[in-house]
GROMACS .gro file of C-alpha atoms in nm:
model
  251
    1UNK     CA    1  -6.478  -7.573  16.848
    2UNK     CA    2  -6.766  -7.587  16.603
    3UNK     CA    3  -7.073  -7.380  16.676
    4UNK     CA    4  -7.382  -7.592  16.725
    5UNK     CA    5  -7.669  -7.565  16.479
    6UNK     CA    6  -7.909  -7.392  16.724
    7UNK     CA    7  -7.643  -7.133  16.799
    8UNK     CA    8  -7.586  -7.069  16.431
    9UNK     CA    9  -7.959  -7.031  16.372
   10UNK     CA   10  -7.987  -6.793  16.666
   11UNK     CA   11  -7.699  -6.583  16.535
   12UNK     CA   12  -7.852  -6.575  16.185
   13UNK     CA   13  -8.190  -6.469  16.324
   14UNK     CA   14  -8.024  -6.194  16.526
   15UNK     CA   15  -7.839  -6.070  16.215
   16UNK     CA   16  -8.156  -6.069  16.004
   17UNK     CA   17  -8.357  -5.894  16.274
   18UNK     CA   18  -8.084  -5.633  16.310
   19UNK     CA   19  -8.083  -5.573  15.934
   20UNK     CA   20  -8.462  -5.545  15.919
   21UNK     CA   21  -8.461  -5.314  16.221
   22UNK     CA   22  -8.208  -5.084  16.051
   23UNK     CA   23  -8.416  -5.092  15.730
   24UNK     CA   24  -8.735  -5.001  15.919
   25UNK     CA   25  -8.546  -4.727  16.104
   26UNK     CA   26  -8.421  -4.575  15.777
   27UNK     CA   27  -8.771  -4.580  15.628
   28UNK     CA   28  -8.918  -4.437  15.947
   29UNK     CA   29  -8.667  -4.150  15.951
   30UNK     CA   30  -8.725  -4.075  15.582
   31UNK     CA   31  -9.103  -4.077  15.598
   32UNK     CA   32  -9.103  -3.888  15.929
   33UNK     CA   33  -8.891  -3.616  15.769
   34UNK     CA   34  -9.133  -3.590  15.475
   35UNK     CA   35  -9.439  -3.602  15.700
   36UNK     CA   36  -9.304  -3.331  15.931
   37UNK     CA   37  -9.213  -3.103  15.640
   38UNK     CA   38  -9.556  -3.146  15.486
   39UNK     CA   39  -9.730  -3.057  15.810
   40UNK     CA   40  -9.516  -2.745  15.850
   41UNK     CA   41  -9.536  -2.626  15.493
   42UNK     CA   42  -9.856  -2.799  15.374
   43UNK     CA   43  -9.729  -2.765  15.024
   44UNK     CA   44  -9.514  -2.969  14.786
   45UNK     CA   45  -9.158  -2.995  14.909
   46UNK     CA   46  -8.917  -2.919  14.628
   47UNK     CA   47  -8.827  -3.208  14.403
   48UNK     CA   48  -8.908  -3.468  14.669
   49UNK     CA   49  -8.566  -3.636  14.677
   50UNK     CA   50  -8.634  -3.810  15.008
   51UNK     CA   51  -8.975  -3.928  14.887
   52UNK     CA   52  -8.825  -4.082  14.573
   53UNK     CA   53  -8.543  -4.239  14.773
   54UNK     CA   54  -8.780  -4.398  15.026
   55UNK     CA   55  -9.006  -4.538  14.754
   56UNK     CA   56  -8.710  -4.685  14.564
   57UNK     CA   57  -8.573  -4.829  14.888
   58UNK     CA   58  -8.906  -5.003  14.949
   59UNK     CA   59  -8.829  -5.237  14.657
   60UNK     CA   60  -8.608  -5.421  14.907
   61UNK     CA   61  -8.926  -5.535  15.083
   62UNK     CA   62  -9.008  -5.758  14.786
   63UNK     CA   63  -8.662  -5.913  14.816
   64UNK     CA   64  -8.712  -5.963  15.190
   65UNK     CA   65  -9.022  -6.174  15.127
   66UNK     CA   66  -8.864  -6.366  14.837
   67UNK     CA   67  -8.560  -6.476  15.040
   68UNK     CA   68  -8.772  -6.549  15.346
   69UNK     CA   69  -8.633  -6.306  15.604
   70UNK     CA   70  -8.970  -6.131  15.637
   71UNK     CA   71  -9.319  -6.277  15.645
   72UNK     CA   72  -9.588  -6.133  15.423
   73UNK     CA   73  -9.790  -6.178  15.107
   74UNK     CA   74  -9.575  -6.114  14.801
   75UNK     CA   75  -9.850  -6.009  14.558
   76UNK     CA   76 -10.012  -5.732  14.770
   77UNK     CA   77  -9.673  -5.591  14.869
   78UNK     CA   78  -9.545  -5.601  14.512
   79UNK     CA   79  -9.865  -5.438  14.385
   80UNK     CA   80  -9.850  -5.160  14.642
   81UNK     CA   81  -9.485  -5.076  14.573
   82UNK     CA   82  -9.536  -5.089  14.195
   83UNK     CA   83  -9.838  -4.859  14.216
   84UNK     CA   84  -9.654  -4.602  14.423
   85UNK     CA   85  -9.353  -4.601  14.191
   86UNK     CA   86  -9.575  -4.564  13.883
   87UNK     CA   87  -9.780  -4.280  14.034
   88UNK     CA   88  -9.476  -4.100  14.179
   89UNK     CA   89  -9.226  -4.133  13.895
   90UNK     CA   90  -9.446  -4.170  13.586
   91UNK     CA   91  -9.751  -3.958  13.669
   92UNK     CA   92  -9.643  -3.692  13.919
   93UNK     CA   93  -9.271  -3.649  13.861
   94UNK     CA   94  -9.310  -3.619  13.482
   95UNK     CA   95  -9.566  -3.336  13.496
   96UNK     CA   96  -9.461  -3.023  13.684
   97UNK     CA   97  -9.813  -2.882  13.655
   98UNK     CA   98  -9.948  -3.175  13.858
   99UNK     CA   99  -9.687  -3.147  14.135
  100UNK     CA  100  -9.838  -2.828  14.276
  101UNK     CA  101 -10.192  -2.966  14.302
  102UNK     CA  102 -10.344  -3.015  14.646
  103UNK     CA  103 -10.436  -3.375  14.567
  104UNK     CA  104 -10.067  -3.459  14.541
  105UNK     CA  105 -10.005  -3.305  14.882
  106UNK     CA  106 -10.296  -3.505  15.027
  107UNK     CA  107 -10.168  -3.825  14.863
  108UNK     CA  108  -9.816  -3.780  15.000
  109UNK     CA  109  -9.961  -3.693  15.341
  110UNK     CA  110 -10.158  -4.020  15.351
  111UNK     CA  111  -9.868  -4.228  15.218
  112UNK     CA  112  -9.627  -4.101  15.480
  113UNK     CA  113  -9.877  -4.118  15.766
  114UNK     CA  114  -9.937  -4.485  15.682
  115UNK     CA  115  -9.565  -4.557  15.653
  116UNK     CA  116  -9.466  -4.377  15.974
  117UNK     CA  117  -9.713  -4.593  16.165
  118UNK     CA  118  -9.617  -4.913  15.980
  119UNK     CA  119  -9.241  -4.880  16.020
  120UNK     CA  120  -9.273  -4.776  16.385
  121UNK     CA  121  -9.481  -5.087  16.450
  122UNK     CA  122  -9.232  -5.305  16.261
  123UNK     CA  123  -8.931  -5.168  16.451
  124UNK     CA  124  -9.091  -5.234  16.789
  125UNK     CA  125  -9.210  -5.578  16.676
  126UNK     CA  126  -8.849  -5.675  16.591
  127UNK     CA  127  -8.770  -5.618  16.959
  128UNK     CA  128  -9.076  -5.810  17.078
  129UNK     CA  129  -9.263  -5.494  17.183
  130UNK     CA  130  -9.633  -5.474  17.095
  131UNK     CA  131  -9.783  -5.146  17.207
  132UNK     CA  132 -10.158  -5.194  17.189
  133UNK     CA  133 -10.260  -4.845  17.062
  134UNK     CA  134  -9.991  -4.866  16.794
  135UNK     CA  135 -10.111  -5.214  16.697
  136UNK     CA  136 -10.463  -5.077  16.660
  137UNK     CA  137 -10.336  -4.787  16.448
  138UNK     CA  138 -10.138  -5.022  16.224
  139UNK     CA  139 -10.412  -5.275  16.160
  140UNK     CA  140 -10.739  -5.087  16.208
  141UNK     CA  141 -10.716  -4.710  16.163
  142UNK     CA  142 -10.490  -4.757  15.861
  143UNK     CA  143 -10.769  -4.931  15.669
  144UNK     CA  144 -10.979  -4.615  15.605
  145UNK     CA  145 -10.658  -4.415  15.551
  146UNK     CA  146 -10.553  -4.667  15.289
  147UNK     CA  147 -10.888  -4.640  15.113
  148UNK     CA  148 -10.851  -4.261  15.108
  149UNK     CA  149 -10.502  -4.296  14.960
  150UNK     CA  150 -10.641  -4.514  14.680
  151UNK     CA  151 -10.901  -4.247  14.598
  152UNK     CA  152 -10.636  -3.972  14.612
  153UNK     CA  153 -10.413  -4.179  14.384
  154UNK     CA  154 -10.694  -4.221  14.130
  155UNK     CA  155 -10.782  -3.851  14.146
  156UNK     CA  156 -10.416  -3.755  14.091
  157UNK     CA  157 -10.411  -3.971  13.778
  158UNK     CA  158 -10.734  -3.807  13.653
  159UNK     CA  159 -10.588  -3.461  13.713
  160UNK     CA  160 -10.278  -3.554  13.512
  161UNK     CA  161 -10.470  -3.681  13.206
  162UNK     CA  162 -10.519  -3.338  13.038
  163UNK     CA  163 -10.145  -3.268  13.062
  164UNK     CA  164 -10.051  -3.603  12.911
  165UNK     CA  165 -10.299  -3.533  12.631
  166UNK     CA  166 -10.163  -3.182  12.568
  167UNK     CA  167  -9.792  -3.257  12.585
  168UNK     CA  168  -9.801  -3.611  12.448
  169UNK     CA  169  -9.571  -3.736  12.726
  170UNK     CA  170  -9.490  -4.108  12.692
  171UNK     CA  171  -9.718  -4.138  12.386
  172UNK     CA  172  -9.534  -4.325  12.110
  173UNK     CA  173  -9.603  -4.338  11.739
  174UNK     CA  174  -9.387  -4.581  11.545
  175UNK     CA  175  -9.298  -4.495  11.184
  176UNK     CA  176  -9.388  -4.693  10.873
  177UNK     CA  177  -9.400  -4.992  10.823
  178UNK     CA  178  -9.515  -5.055  11.182
  179UNK     CA  179  -9.795  -4.794  11.184
  180UNK     CA  180  -9.844  -4.856  11.553
  181UNK     CA  181  -9.899  -4.598  11.827
  182UNK     CA  182  -9.941  -4.594  12.205
  183UNK     CA  183 -10.158  -4.314  12.340
  184UNK     CA  184 -10.051  -4.286  12.705
  185UNK     CA  185 -10.376  -4.132  12.841
  186UNK     CA  186 -10.553  -4.452  12.732
  187UNK     CA  187 -10.290  -4.652  12.922
  188UNK     CA  188 -10.359  -4.448  13.236
  189UNK     CA  189 -10.735  -4.499  13.200
  190UNK     CA  190 -10.687  -4.874  13.175
  191UNK     CA  191 -10.453  -4.856  13.473
  192UNK     CA  192 -10.731  -4.693  13.678
  193UNK     CA  193 -10.957  -4.988  13.603
  194UNK     CA  194 -10.683  -5.233  13.703
  195UNK     CA  195 -10.615  -5.027  14.018
  196UNK     CA  196 -10.967  -5.055  14.157
  197UNK     CA  197 -11.008  -5.418  14.047
  198UNK     CA  198 -10.678  -5.513  14.210
  199UNK     CA  199 -10.770  -5.339  14.534
  200UNK     CA  200 -11.101  -5.523  14.551
  201UNK     CA  201 -10.925  -5.858  14.508
  202UNK     CA  202 -10.663  -5.772  14.769
  203UNK     CA  203 -10.926  -5.673  15.024
  204UNK     CA  204 -11.112  -5.998  14.965
  205UNK     CA  205 -10.798  -6.212  15.004
  206UNK     CA  206 -10.638  -6.014  15.285
  207UNK     CA  207 -10.955  -5.969  15.485
  208UNK     CA  208 -11.079  -6.325  15.489
  209UNK     CA  209 -10.793  -6.558  15.388
  210UNK     CA  210 -10.478  -6.417  15.549
  211UNK     CA  211 -10.309  -6.680  15.765
  212UNK     CA  212 -10.075  -6.461  15.971
  213UNK     CA  213 -10.164  -6.270  16.284
  214UNK     CA  214 -10.033  -5.930  16.389
  215UNK     CA  215  -9.728  -6.093  16.547
  216UNK     CA  216  -9.612  -6.289  16.244
  217UNK     CA  217  -9.744  -6.623  16.376
  218UNK     CA  218  -9.977  -6.871  16.214
  219UNK     CA  219 -10.338  -6.814  16.313
  220UNK     CA  220 -10.505  -7.086  16.513
  221UNK     CA  221 -10.783  -7.292  16.360
  222UNK     CA  222 -11.030  -7.119  16.589
  223UNK     CA  223 -10.928  -6.777  16.461
  224UNK     CA  224 -10.928  -6.896  16.099
  225UNK     CA  225 -11.283  -7.023  16.145
  226UNK     CA  226 -11.379  -6.687  16.294
  227UNK     CA  227 -11.243  -6.508  15.988
  228UNK     CA  228 -11.456  -6.725  15.761
  229UNK     CA  229 -11.765  -6.574  15.922
  230UNK     CA  230 -11.679  -6.251  15.737
  231UNK     CA  231 -11.756  -6.027  16.033
  232UNK     CA  232 -11.731  -5.651  15.983
  233UNK     CA  233 -11.375  -5.525  15.953
  234UNK     CA  234 -11.165  -5.407  16.124
  235UNK     CA  235 -11.188  -5.637  16.425
  236UNK     CA  236 -10.946  -5.706  16.707
  237UNK     CA  237 -10.944  -6.021  16.920
  238UNK     CA  238 -10.795  -6.075  17.265
  239UNK     CA  239 -10.561  -6.378  17.273
  240UNK     CA  240 -10.493  -6.600  17.573
  241UNK     CA  241 -10.150  -6.436  17.610
  242UNK     CA  242 -10.308  -6.095  17.666
  243UNK     CA  243 -10.205  -5.960  17.328
  244UNK     CA  244 -10.417  -5.837  17.041
  245UNK     CA  245 -10.443  -6.002  16.702
  246UNK     CA  246 -10.627  -5.872  16.400
  247UNK     CA  247 -10.676  -5.949  16.034
  248UNK     CA  248 -10.355  -5.842  15.864
  249UNK     CA  249 -10.391  -5.617  15.560
  250UNK     CA  250 -10.059  -5.633  15.384
  251UNK     CA  251 -10.045  -5.291  15.227
   0.00000   0.00000   0.00000
């Protein structure tokens, strides 16, 4: 007997939700482990193997959006993951002198606090559970925490500049006849400019033009019109179903 199309679709959705739930659970466990260790020790934690593993694993989120098994804006997610990988692997991991700085501890603390909340919310959402305080944490409280993480990220890059200048890490000087050189501190300074410009654009697009609510559904025309008023963020609206929806910042 052939399985009907609705049954096949239901089975596929169940499989995808199970996979995404397992992915969120792995990320939650990893970031919770890092977050707990940082609270206990309040210092850098060795070579940060779990941190590097979790950030590399987050590349799968780009694939999830590309193949359509997860809803979200591709550009903000891709930008966030790329920034974290650059700062973690290129800036922090390459300079041992930077790893012991307090700004790195603060940056990792903010990253993992944001991710623990986000992956907890995602796991419960896969099961159709929307806990209102957690929803508020995910979509409202995380906004100032995200802004602080951007500042900590920029400060970590500024702290690393003297070491890149002294050691010449990643700076390249090609021999004759090319006579071309890349001075990496200049690259980092340009990256800082791109970082703040990109964040401004993302906040403009995510705050006022995002078309998905907190539950992964299309916003109604009434809610879209409300967003165009550009009211102060964050804001939370009560829907007719008794749930909360809010402007979705896809970081």
